mmCIF file of C-alpha atoms in Angstrom:
data_model
loop_
_atom_site.group_PDB
_atom_site.id
_atom_site.type_symbol
_atom_site.label_atom_id
_atom_site.label_comp_id
_atom_site.label_asym_id
_atom_site.label_seq_id
_atom_site.Cartn_x
_atom_site.Cartn_y
_atom_site.Cartn_z
ATOM 1 C CA MET A 1 0.000 0.000 0.000
ATOM 2 C CA MET A 2 1.396 3.417 -0.975
ATOM 3 C CA LEU A 3 0.537 6.694 0.716
ATOM 4 C CA ARG A 4 -0.164 9.509 -1.703
ATOM 5 C CA ARG A 5 2.066 12.528 -1.235
ATOM 6 C CA ASP A 6 -0.792 15.026 -1.316
ATOM 7 C CA ARG A 7 -2.756 13.351 1.405
ATOM 8 C CA LEU A 8 -2.804 14.249 5.059
ATOM 9 C CA SER A 9 -3.613 11.570 7.518
ATOM 10 C CA LEU A 10 -6.786 12.124 9.463
ATOM 11 C CA ASP A 11 -4.833 12.256 12.696
ATOM 12 C CA ASP A 12 -2.536 14.957 11.362
ATOM 13 C CA GLN A 13 -5.439 16.930 9.970
ATOM 14 C CA ILE A 14 -7.262 16.874 13.282
ATOM 15 C CA ARG A 15 -4.181 17.956 15.176
ATOM 16 C CA LEU A 16 -3.408 20.682 12.672
ATOM 17 C CA GLU A 17 -6.904 22.073 12.876
ATOM 18 C CA ALA A 18 -6.787 21.972 16.659
ATOM 19 C CA ALA A 19 -3.457 23.749 16.653
ATOM 20 C CA LEU A 20 -4.763 26.402 14.297
ATOM 21 C CA ARG A 21 -7.911 27.006 16.304
ATOM 22 C CA ASP A 22 -5.860 27.292 19.485
ATOM 23 C CA ALA A 23 -3.416 29.625 17.805
ATOM 24 C CA PHE A 24 -6.153 31.874 16.481
ATOM 25 C CA ALA A 25 -8.041 31.902 19.781
ATOM 26 C CA PRO A 26 -6.489 35.155 21.064
ATOM 27 C CA LEU A 27 -7.187 36.855 17.749
ATOM 28 C CA ARG A 28 -10.696 35.486 17.758
ATOM 29 C CA ALA A 29 -11.268 37.062 21.150
ATOM 30 C CA ARG A 30 -10.420 40.492 19.795
ATOM 31 C CA ARG A 31 -13.166 43.048 19.588
ATOM 32 C CA ALA A 32 -13.085 46.066 17.348
ATOM 33 C CA PRO A 33 -13.049 49.221 19.481
ATOM 34 C CA LEU A 34 -15.413 50.950 17.111
ATOM 35 C CA SER A 35 -18.921 52.254 17.282
ATOM 36 C CA ALA A 36 -21.428 52.788 14.548
ATOM 37 C CA ALA A 37 -21.115 56.534 15.061
ATOM 38 C CA ARG A 38 -17.721 56.419 13.412
ATOM 39 C CA VAL A 39 -19.193 54.882 10.296
ATOM 40 C CA ARG A 40 -21.978 57.445 10.326
ATOM 41 C CA ALA A 41 -19.425 60.198 10.550
ATOM 42 C CA ALA A 42 -17.375 58.692 7.742
ATOM 43 C CA VAL A 43 -20.425 58.448 5.534
ATOM 44 C CA ARG A 44 -21.480 62.004 6.310
ATOM 45 C CA TRP A 45 -18.049 63.437 5.781
ATOM 46 C CA GLU A 46 -17.469 61.893 2.441
ATOM 47 C CA ALA A 47 -17.477 64.317 -0.438
ATOM 48 C CA PRO A 48 -20.845 64.354 -2.190
ATOM 49 C CA PRO A 49 -20.893 63.287 -5.810
ATOM 50 C CA PRO A 50 -20.791 66.091 -8.358
ATOM 51 C CA PRO A 51 -24.301 67.323 -9.130
ATOM 52 C CA ARG A 52 -25.759 66.528 -12.478
ATOM 53 C CA LEU A 53 -26.140 69.501 -14.804
ATOM 54 C CA GLY A 54 -29.849 69.668 -15.443
ATOM 55 C CA GLY A 55 -31.807 72.122 -17.530
ATOM 56 C CA LEU A 56 -32.331 74.565 -14.681
ATOM 57 C CA ALA A 57 -28.690 74.407 -13.715
ATOM 58 C CA LEU A 58 -27.740 75.006 -17.340
ATOM 59 C CA VAL A 59 -29.901 78.136 -17.518
ATOM 60 C CA GLY A 60 -28.394 79.366 -14.296
ATOM 61 C CA ARG A 61 -24.920 78.703 -15.551
ATOM 62 C CA LEU A 62 -25.628 80.611 -18.787
ATOM 63 C CA GLY A 63 -26.999 83.521 -16.765
ATOM 64 C CA GLU A 64 -23.879 83.601 -14.661
ATOM 65 C CA LEU A 65 -21.740 83.525 -17.795
ATOM 66 C CA SER A 66 -23.612 86.375 -19.482
ATOM 67 C CA THR A 67 -23.362 88.491 -16.332
ATOM 68 C CA VAL A 68 -19.663 87.885 -16.157
ATOM 69 C CA MET A 69 -19.242 88.859 -19.808
ATOM 70 C CA ALA A 70 -21.281 92.051 -19.339
ATOM 71 C CA VAL A 71 -19.311 93.132 -16.310
ATOM 72 C CA ALA A 72 -16.070 92.386 -18.121
ATOM 73 C CA ALA A 73 -17.189 94.470 -21.122
ATOM 74 C CA ILE A 74 -18.101 97.414 -18.907
ATOM 75 C CA VAL A 75 -14.810 97.273 -17.096
ATOM 76 C CA PHE A 76 -12.930 97.007 -20.378
ATOM 77 C CA ALA A 77 -14.777 99.948 -21.934
ATOM 78 C CA GLY A 78 -14.269 101.991 -18.797
ATOM 79 C CA ALA A 79 -10.586 101.325 -18.883
ATOM 80 C CA LEU A 80 -10.328 102.494 -22.500
ATOM 81 C CA ALA A 81 -12.640 105.551 -22.191
ATOM 82 C CA PRO A 82 -10.027 108.200 -21.210
ATOM 83 C CA ALA A 83 -7.972 107.277 -24.264
ATOM 84 C CA LEU A 84 -10.848 107.804 -26.686
ATOM 85 C CA PRO A 85 -11.152 111.148 -28.549
ATOM 86 C CA THR A 86 -13.733 113.461 -27.041
ATOM 87 C CA SER A 87 -16.292 115.452 -28.903
ATOM 88 C CA HIS A 88 -16.490 119.257 -28.999
ATOM 89 C CA GLU A 89 -19.248 119.334 -26.431
ATOM 90 C CA GLN A 90 -17.277 117.189 -24.086
ATOM 91 C CA GLU A 91 -14.358 119.547 -24.456
ATOM 92 C CA GLN A 92 -16.593 122.479 -23.628
ATOM 93 C CA GLU A 93 -17.785 120.726 -20.521
ATOM 94 C CA LEU A 94 -14.257 120.192 -19.439
ATOM 95 C CA VAL A 95 -13.496 123.923 -19.599
ATOM 96 C CA ALA A 96 -13.569 125.298 -16.118
ATOM 97 C CA PRO A 97 -15.976 128.212 -15.847
ATOM 98 C CA VAL A 98 -13.453 130.378 -14.162
ATOM 99 C CA LEU A 99 -14.051 134.090 -14.502
ATOM 100 C CA VAL A 100 -11.074 136.131 -13.737
ATOM 101 C CA PRO A 101 -11.492 139.910 -13.701
ATOM 102 C CA LEU A 102 -9.136 141.637 -15.981
ATOM 103 C CA ASN A 103 -6.848 144.367 -14.911
ATOM 104 C CA GLY A 104 -8.783 147.458 -14.164
ATOM 105 C CA GLY A 105 -11.898 145.644 -13.174
ATOM 106 C CA PRO A 106 -13.506 145.630 -9.817
ATOM 107 C CA SER A 107 -11.270 144.243 -7.162
ATOM 108 C CA LEU A 108 -12.119 140.988 -5.498
ATOM 109 C CA ASN A 109 -11.019 142.373 -2.192
ATOM 110 C CA ASP A 110 -14.516 143.656 -1.734
ATOM 111 C CA PRO A 111 -16.530 140.843 -0.072
ATOM 112 C CA ALA A 112 -19.699 141.708 -1.983
ATOM 113 C CA THR A 113 -17.861 141.634 -5.275
ATOM 114 C CA TYR A 114 -16.138 138.428 -4.338
ATOM 115 C CA MET A 115 -19.413 136.710 -3.446
ATOM 116 C CA ARG A 116 -20.976 137.926 -6.650
ATOM 117 C CA TRP A 117 -18.043 136.570 -8.612
ATOM 118 C CA LEU A 118 -18.109 133.290 -6.704
ATOM 119 C CA ARG A 119 -21.852 132.633 -6.952
ATOM 120 C CA LEU A 120 -22.789 134.105 -10.298
ATOM 121 C CA GLY A 121 -19.593 133.509 -12.140
ATOM 122 C CA ARG A 122 -19.112 137.132 -12.938
ATOM 123 C CA SER A 123 -17.789 139.995 -11.014
ATOM 124 C CA ASP A 124 -19.678 142.707 -12.740
ATOM 125 C CA PRO A 125 -22.836 142.924 -14.826
ATOM 126 C CA GLN A 126 -20.788 144.658 -17.402
ATOM 127 C CA ASP A 127 -19.122 141.504 -18.528
ATOM 128 C CA ASP A 128 -17.332 143.146 -21.395
ATOM 129 C CA LEU A 129 -14.398 143.309 -19.047
ATOM 130 C CA LEU A 130 -14.221 139.564 -18.840
ATOM 131 C CA ASP A 131 -11.645 137.527 -20.576
ATOM 132 C CA PRO A 132 -13.419 136.033 -23.605
ATOM 133 C CA ALA A 133 -11.175 132.973 -23.478
ATOM 134 C CA THR A 134 -12.499 131.858 -20.118
ATOM 135 C CA GLY A 135 -15.682 133.800 -19.726
ATOM 136 C CA MET A 136 -19.088 132.204 -20.061
ATOM 137 C CA ARG A 137 -21.479 133.179 -22.743
ATOM 138 C CA ARG A 138 -24.161 135.615 -21.977
ATOM 139 C CA THR A 139 -26.860 133.196 -22.925
ATOM 140 C CA VAL A 140 -25.764 130.933 -20.179
ATOM 141 C CA LEU A 141 -25.914 133.658 -17.627
ATOM 142 C CA GLY A 142 -29.321 134.729 -18.823
ATOM 143 C CA THR A 143 -28.488 138.327 -19.659
ATOM 144 C CA ASP A 144 -30.496 138.460 -22.848
ATOM 145 C CA GLY A 145 -33.367 140.053 -20.987
ATOM 146 C CA PRO A 146 -37.004 139.076 -20.837
ATOM 147 C CA LEU A 147 -39.009 138.187 -23.887
ATOM 148 C CA ALA A 148 -41.636 140.521 -25.316
ATOM 149 C CA HIS A 149 -44.597 138.899 -23.669
ATOM 150 C CA GLU A 150 -42.680 138.775 -20.434
ATOM 151 C CA ARG A 151 -41.999 142.448 -20.586
ATOM 152 C CA GLN A 152 -45.618 143.158 -21.305
ATOM 153 C CA GLY A 153 -46.666 141.048 -18.362
ATOM 154 C CA LEU A 154 -50.115 139.722 -17.734
ATOM 155 C CA ALA A 155 -51.818 143.059 -18.369
ATOM 156 C CA ILE A 156 -51.854 142.548 -22.100
ATOM 157 C CA LYS A 157 -54.620 140.329 -23.202
ATOM 158 C CA PRO A 158 -54.955 138.853 -26.652
ATOM 159 C CA MET L 1 -21.848 26.854 9.808
ATOM 160 C CA THR L 2 -24.828 27.212 12.122
ATOM 161 C CA ARG L 3 -26.141 30.574 13.233
ATOM 162 C CA PRO L 4 -24.917 30.265 16.870
ATOM 163 C CA ALA L 5 -21.484 29.249 15.652
ATOM 164 C CA ARG L 6 -21.474 32.207 13.304
ATOM 165 C CA GLN L 7 -22.432 34.509 16.114
ATOM 166 C CA ALA L 8 -19.666 33.106 18.260
ATOM 167 C CA ALA L 9 -17.222 33.813 15.470
ATOM 168 C CA GLU L 10 -18.583 37.210 14.549
ATOM 169 C CA GLY L 11 -19.358 38.614 17.947
ATOM 170 C CA PRO L 12 -22.481 39.548 19.824
ATOM 171 C CA ASP L 13 -25.570 39.939 17.699
ATOM 172 C CA VAL L 14 -27.791 42.787 18.773
ATOM 173 C CA ASP L 15 -30.709 42.177 16.461
ATOM 174 C CA ALA L 16 -32.703 39.030 15.876
ATOM 175 C CA ARG L 17 -33.632 40.053 12.346
ATOM 176 C CA GLY L 18 -31.809 38.506 9.462
ATOM 177 C CA ASP L 19 -29.527 40.286 7.048
ATOM 178 C CA LEU L 20 -32.285 40.493 4.467
ATOM 179 C CA GLU L 21 -34.617 42.380 6.790
ATOM 180 C CA LEU L 22 -31.870 44.630 8.056
ATOM 181 C CA VAL L 23 -30.716 45.524 4.569
ATOM 182 C CA ARG L 24 -34.274 46.256 3.484
ATOM 183 C CA ALA L 25 -34.775 48.458 6.531
ATOM 184 C CA ALA L 26 -31.476 50.223 5.920
ATOM 185 C CA ARG L 27 -32.532 50.959 2.362
ATOM 186 C CA THR L 28 -35.519 52.868 3.692
ATOM 187 C CA GLY L 29 -33.234 55.029 5.786
ATOM 188 C CA ASP L 30 -33.393 53.078 9.017
ATOM 189 C CA ILE L 31 -29.990 53.899 10.419
ATOM 190 C CA ARG L 32 -30.496 51.557 13.357
ATOM 191 C CA ALA L 33 -30.792 48.630 10.990
ATOM 192 C CA PHE L 34 -27.509 49.589 9.394
ATOM 193 C CA ASP L 35 -25.960 49.938 12.831
ATOM 194 C CA ASN L 36 -27.102 46.428 13.665
ATOM 195 C CA LEU L 37 -25.434 45.127 10.525
ATOM 196 C CA PHE L 38 -22.307 46.956 11.591
ATOM 197 C CA TYR L 39 -22.283 45.418 15.057
ATOM 198 C CA ARG L 40 -23.024 42.005 13.589
ATOM 199 C CA TYR L 41 -19.977 41.916 11.297
ATOM 200 C CA ARG L 42 -17.685 44.481 12.869
ATOM 201 C CA ASP L 43 -15.481 42.127 14.854
ATOM 202 C CA GLY L 44 -15.078 39.533 12.137
ATOM 203 C CA ILE L 45 -14.017 42.109 9.593
ATOM 204 C CA TYR L 46 -11.722 43.701 12.113
ATOM 205 C CA ARG L 47 -10.014 40.379 12.772
ATOM 206 C CA VAL L 48 -9.482 39.653 9.091
ATOM 207 C CA ALA L 49 -8.106 43.124 8.501
ATOM 208 C CA PHE L 50 -5.833 42.816 11.487
ATOM 209 C CA ALA L 51 -4.644 39.363 10.435
ATOM 210 C CA ILE L 52 -3.608 40.742 7.033
ATOM 211 C CA THR L 53 -2.313 44.189 7.947
ATOM 212 C CA LYS L 54 -1.077 43.396 11.473
ATOM 213 C CA ASP L 55 -1.919 46.961 12.356
ATOM 214 C CA THR L 56 -4.748 47.796 14.731
ATOM 215 C CA SER L 57 -5.312 51.323 13.460
ATOM 216 C CA ALA L 58 -5.281 50.144 9.862
ATOM 217 C CA ALA L 59 -7.741 47.398 10.768
ATOM 218 C CA GLU L 60 -10.073 49.944 12.350
ATOM 219 C CA GLU L 61 -9.912 52.150 9.285
ATOM 220 C CA ILE L 62 -10.630 49.177 7.067
ATOM 221 C CA VAL L 63 -13.705 48.319 9.108
ATOM 222 C CA VAL L 64 -14.995 51.875 8.803
ATOM 223 C CA ASP L 65 -14.178 52.019 5.118
ATOM 224 C CA THR L 66 -15.845 48.690 4.466
ATOM 225 C CA PHE L 67 -19.103 49.778 6.047
ATOM 226 C CA ALA L 68 -18.935 53.181 4.420
ATOM 227 C CA ARG L 69 -18.794 51.405 1.073
ATOM 228 C CA ALA L 70 -21.616 49.152 2.146
ATOM 229 C CA HIS L 71 -23.658 52.219 3.014
ATOM 230 C CA ARG L 72 -23.056 53.671 -0.421
ATOM 231 C CA ALA L 73 -23.915 50.395 -2.104
ATOM 232 C CA ILE L 74 -26.830 49.498 0.127
ATOM 233 C CA ASP L 75 -29.281 49.695 -2.769
ATOM 234 C CA ARG L 76 -27.210 47.324 -4.870
ATOM 235 C CA LEU L 77 -26.429 44.826 -2.127
ATOM 236 C CA GLU L 78 -27.869 41.397 -2.411
ATOM 237 C CA PRO L 79 -28.696 40.643 1.175
ATOM 238 C CA ASP L 80 -29.077 37.389 3.041
ATOM 239 C CA ASP L 81 -26.476 34.876 1.975
ATOM 240 C CA SER L 82 -24.254 37.134 -0.078
ATOM 241 C CA LEU L 83 -23.956 40.051 2.336
ATOM 242 C CA ARG L 84 -21.347 38.517 4.564
ATOM 243 C CA PRO L 85 -19.025 37.387 1.756
ATOM 244 C CA TRP L 86 -19.481 40.771 0.105
ATOM 245 C CA LEU L 87 -18.359 42.574 3.239
ATOM 246 C CA TYR L 88 -15.430 40.246 3.714
ATOM 247 C CA ARG L 89 -14.382 40.563 0.093
ATOM 248 C CA VAL L 90 -14.284 44.344 0.402
ATOM 249 C CA ALA L 91 -12.361 44.095 3.646
ATOM 250 C CA VAL L 92 -9.855 41.623 2.218
ATOM 251 C CA ASN L 93 -9.247 43.796 -0.834
ATOM 252 C CA LEU L 94 -8.810 46.888 1.289
ATOM 253 C CA SER L 95 -6.469 45.002 3.591
ATOM 254 C CA TYR L 96 -4.253 43.800 0.784
ATOM 255 C CA ASN L 97 -4.109 47.310 -0.602
ATOM 256 C CA ARG L 98 -2.498 48.341 2.657
ATOM 257 C CA ARG L 99 0.777 46.553 2.686
ATOM 258 C CA PRO L 100 1.769 45.429 6.167
ATOM 259 C CA ARG L 101 4.849 46.803 7.707
ATOM 260 C CA ARG L 102 7.956 44.744 7.199
ATOM 261 C CA ASN L 103 9.066 42.215 9.754
ATOM 262 C CA VAL L 104 5.721 42.284 11.483
ATOM 263 C CA SER L 105 4.061 38.985 12.235
ATOM 264 C CA PHE L 106 0.968 37.932 14.080
ATOM 265 C CA SER L 107 1.258 39.421 17.498
ATOM 266 C CA TYR L 108 0.358 36.798 19.982
ATOM 267 C CA LEU L 109 1.692 37.168 23.477
ATOM 268 C CA ASP L 110 1.798 40.938 23.497
ATOM 269 C CA ASP L 111 -1.768 41.425 22.380
ATOM 270 C CA ALA L 112 -3.358 38.425 24.001
ATOM 271 C CA PRO L 113 -6.132 39.344 26.388
ATOM 272 C CA ASP L 114 -5.363 38.442 29.976
ATOM 273 C CA ASP L 115 -8.553 36.531 30.563
ATOM 274 C CA LEU L 116 -7.771 33.854 27.992
ATOM 275 C CA ALA L 117 -6.001 31.609 30.457
ATOM 276 C CA ALA L 118 -8.315 28.964 31.783
ATOM 277 C CA ASP L 119 -8.971 28.902 35.490
ATOM 278 C CA ASP L 120 -7.598 25.421 35.902
ATOM 279 C CA GLU L 121 -4.536 26.083 33.748
ATOM 280 C CA SER L 122 -1.207 26.614 35.415
ATOM 281 C CA PRO L 123 0.993 29.518 34.320
ATOM 282 C CA SER L 124 3.487 27.140 32.790
ATOM 283 C CA ASP L 125 0.761 25.441 30.760
ATOM 284 C CA ALA L 126 -0.559 28.806 29.635
ATOM 285 C CA ALA L 127 2.923 29.890 28.583
ATOM 286 C CA GLU L 128 3.457 26.621 26.735
ATOM 287 C CA ARG L 129 0.156 26.987 24.965
ATOM 288 C CA ALA L 130 1.001 30.545 24.029
ATOM 289 C CA GLU L 131 4.352 29.435 22.663
ATOM 290 C CA ARG L 132 2.674 26.749 20.557
ATOM 291 C CA GLY L 133 0.291 29.314 19.212
ATOM 292 C CA ARG L 134 3.093 31.683 18.379
ATOM 293 C CA VAL L 135 4.920 28.964 16.433
ATOM 294 C CA VAL L 136 1.779 28.031 14.539
ATOM 295 C CA LEU L 137 1.062 31.637 13.591
ATOM 296 C CA GLU L 138 4.631 32.121 12.461
ATOM 297 C CA CYS L 139 4.153 29.151 10.182
ATOM 298 C CA VAL L 140 0.926 30.676 8.874
ATOM 299 C CA ASP L 141 2.877 33.815 8.092
ATOM 300 C CA THR L 142 5.178 31.822 5.859
ATOM 301 C CA LEU L 143 2.300 30.883 3.578
ATOM 302 C CA GLY L 144 1.608 32.768 0.408
ATOM 303 C CA PRO L 145 -1.241 35.279 0.345
ATOM 304 C CA LYS L 146 -3.678 32.994 -1.461
ATOM 305 C CA HIS L 147 -3.198 30.176 1.013
ATOM 306 C CA LYS L 148 -2.922 32.387 4.035
ATOM 307 C CA ILE L 149 -6.220 34.169 3.442
ATOM 308 C CA VAL L 150 -7.989 30.848 3.114
ATOM 309 C CA VAL L 151 -6.558 29.670 6.429
ATOM 310 C CA VAL L 152 -7.416 32.940 8.142
ATOM 311 C CA LEU L 153 -10.974 33.029 6.876
ATOM 312 C CA HIS L 154 -11.601 29.403 7.704
ATOM 313 C CA TYR L 155 -9.904 28.997 11.071
ATOM 314 C CA LEU L 156 -10.061 32.524 12.411
ATOM 315 C CA ASN L 157 -13.439 33.674 11.160
ATOM 316 C CA GLY L 158 -15.096 30.299 10.793
ATOM 317 C CA LEU L 159 -16.258 30.811 7.222
ATOM 318 C CA ASN L 160 -17.098 27.740 5.209
ATOM 319 C CA LEU L 161 -15.537 26.871 1.891
ATOM 320 C CA ALA L 162 -18.440 28.204 -0.180
ATOM 321 C CA GLU L 163 -18.266 31.597 1.494
ATOM 322 C CA ILE L 164 -14.500 31.718 1.129
ATOM 323 C CA ALA L 165 -14.925 30.871 -2.544
ATOM 324 C CA GLN L 166 -17.179 33.906 -2.949
ATOM 325 C CA ILE L 167 -14.726 36.115 -1.108
ATOM 326 C CA VAL L 168 -11.626 35.114 -3.034
ATOM 327 C CA ASP L 169 -13.602 34.736 -6.264
ATOM 328 C CA ALA L 170 -12.524 31.185 -6.948
ATOM 329 C CA PRO L 171 -14.290 27.849 -7.254
ATOM 330 C CA VAL L 172 -14.931 25.850 -4.127
ATOM 331 C CA GLY L 173 -12.609 23.147 -5.350
ATOM 332 C CA THR L 174 -9.793 25.638 -5.667
ATOM 333 C CA VAL L 175 -10.400 26.862 -2.156
ATOM 334 C CA LYS L 176 -10.384 23.324 -0.863
ATOM 335 C CA SER L 177 -7.164 22.626 -2.700
ATOM 336 C CA ARG L 178 -5.561 25.768 -1.290
ATOM 337 C CA LEU L 179 -6.619 24.877 2.213
ATOM 338 C CA HIS L 180 -5.251 21.394 1.861
ATOM 339 C CA TYR L 181 -1.988 22.682 0.461
ATOM 340 C CA ALA L 182 -1.737 25.160 3.330
ATOM 341 C CA LEU L 183 -2.261 22.415 5.882
ATOM 342 C CA ARG L 184 0.428 20.319 4.272
ATOM 343 C CA ARG L 185 2.815 23.241 4.325
ATOM 344 C CA LEU L 186 2.004 23.891 7.928
ATOM 345 C CA ARG L 187 2.548 20.302 8.816
ATOM 346 C CA THR L 188 5.946 20.384 7.155
ATOM 347 C CA HIS L 189 6.907 23.512 9.075
ATOM 348 C CA LEU L 190 5.521 22.357 12.384
ATOM 349 C CA SER L 191 7.249 18.999 12.185
ATOM 350 C CA ALA L 192 10.507 20.883 12.695
ATOM 351 C CA HIS L 193 9.322 21.845 16.171
ATOM 352 C CA PRO L 194 9.535 18.810 18.448
ATOM 353 C CA GLY L 195 7.270 20.301 21.088
ATOM 354 C CA LEU L 196 4.317 20.301 18.745
ATOM 355 C CA GLU L 197 4.296 16.506 18.338
ATOM 356 C CA PHE L 198 4.045 16.518 14.570
ATOM 357 C CA GLU L 199 5.964 13.674 13.047
ATOM 358 C CA PRO L 200 8.178 14.469 10.090
ATOM 359 C CA GLU L 201 6.383 14.095 6.816
ATOM 360 C CA ARG L 202 6.791 10.709 5.270
ATOM 361 C CA SER L 203 7.772 10.975 1.673
ATOM 362 C CA GLU L 204 6.741 8.485 -0.942
ATOM 363 C CA SER L 205 10.196 6.966 -1.240
ATOM 364 C CA ALA L 206 10.601 6.719 2.496
ATOM 365 C CA THR L 207 7.236 5.052 2.814
ATOM 366 C CA GLY L 208 8.101 2.568 0.126
ATOM 367 C CA GLU L 209 11.386 1.813 1.774
ATOM 368 C CA GLN L 210 9.641 1.315 5.069
ATOM 369 C CA MET L 211 7.144 -1.067 3.524
ATOM 370 C CA ARG L 212 9.876 -3.014 1.826
ATOM 371 C CA THR L 213 11.668 -3.325 5.154
ATOM 372 C CA GLN L 214 8.506 -4.476 6.777
ATOM 373 C CA GLY L 215 8.002 -6.999 3.986
ATOM 374 C CA ARG L 216 11.465 -8.448 4.473
ATOM 375 C CA SER L 217 11.035 -8.706 8.177
ATOM 376 C CA GLY L 218 7.605 -10.238 7.744
#
């Protein structure tokens, strides 16, 4: 009778299994020092999956994009505005309405004259003394006088 | 394996409901049902993870990670018979992804609970038993990963061959063959230790020679 090489005798197998069970007994007595709260926390703290881009989200995203583009265009145009050529009217607006009395005019040392010059932009009703380069036009100051019907007043009836 | 034996291997069961009912309840958002599944399989998974990684903190993380994955896949889980192998398969894969530290073997004496010594066992007997266990576990460490995991799952966690086959994704016959090969390897290693009372393995030629000698004498 020949014993096969890949066979274990029943006695050896029983003793091996007993030895293994005894050897694993301390490990089998181990308990995991964990509570379910740790798993709950791990599940809660995991990063959520990326949201799907639905129709509403797409509209919102397009709105955000158009707003960003509009703001960028405004900022860009604002940055280039000082370099653009200005029109004649804009140049006129940029002229400071400074009225400086010419030599020989009334002196600004007089407080009443100074206040008149400061508030009305002219130091004297006779503005022919003003410098035409910096002086304001008469139409602006309203020195053309009243119209005909204004001069006649309400007494004249049609 | 019977249910009481499973419970003895897995740890205390806190819910009388089966896995199928617990998984169904967990799918509806019953967190207590999921907690009961956790407490049912926590210790077994922890032991497998510890046996592979030999690191307590890594084993704890693997347990948490395993159940976190189970929570994510709760709708796809097939409960009842396949839940336990599924959990173990995840744990085994996670454990093998964490390579154990070098020169670390099964801790035995250092980590053994103090209350394992029987009341009627003398200190010398307890020490001798611990030494035998240490030698056996060292021999288990010499096995390859495929054979070692089969031994661990069968003798440490008490899983049967069919469940181990599901875990390692191999036929039952392959698992049986691996287990048998592992036992033979262990026998060869343990026969070198005289205190373990394993006789040296008889080879085919030696057996034939012995029979021929017996035939001459007879």
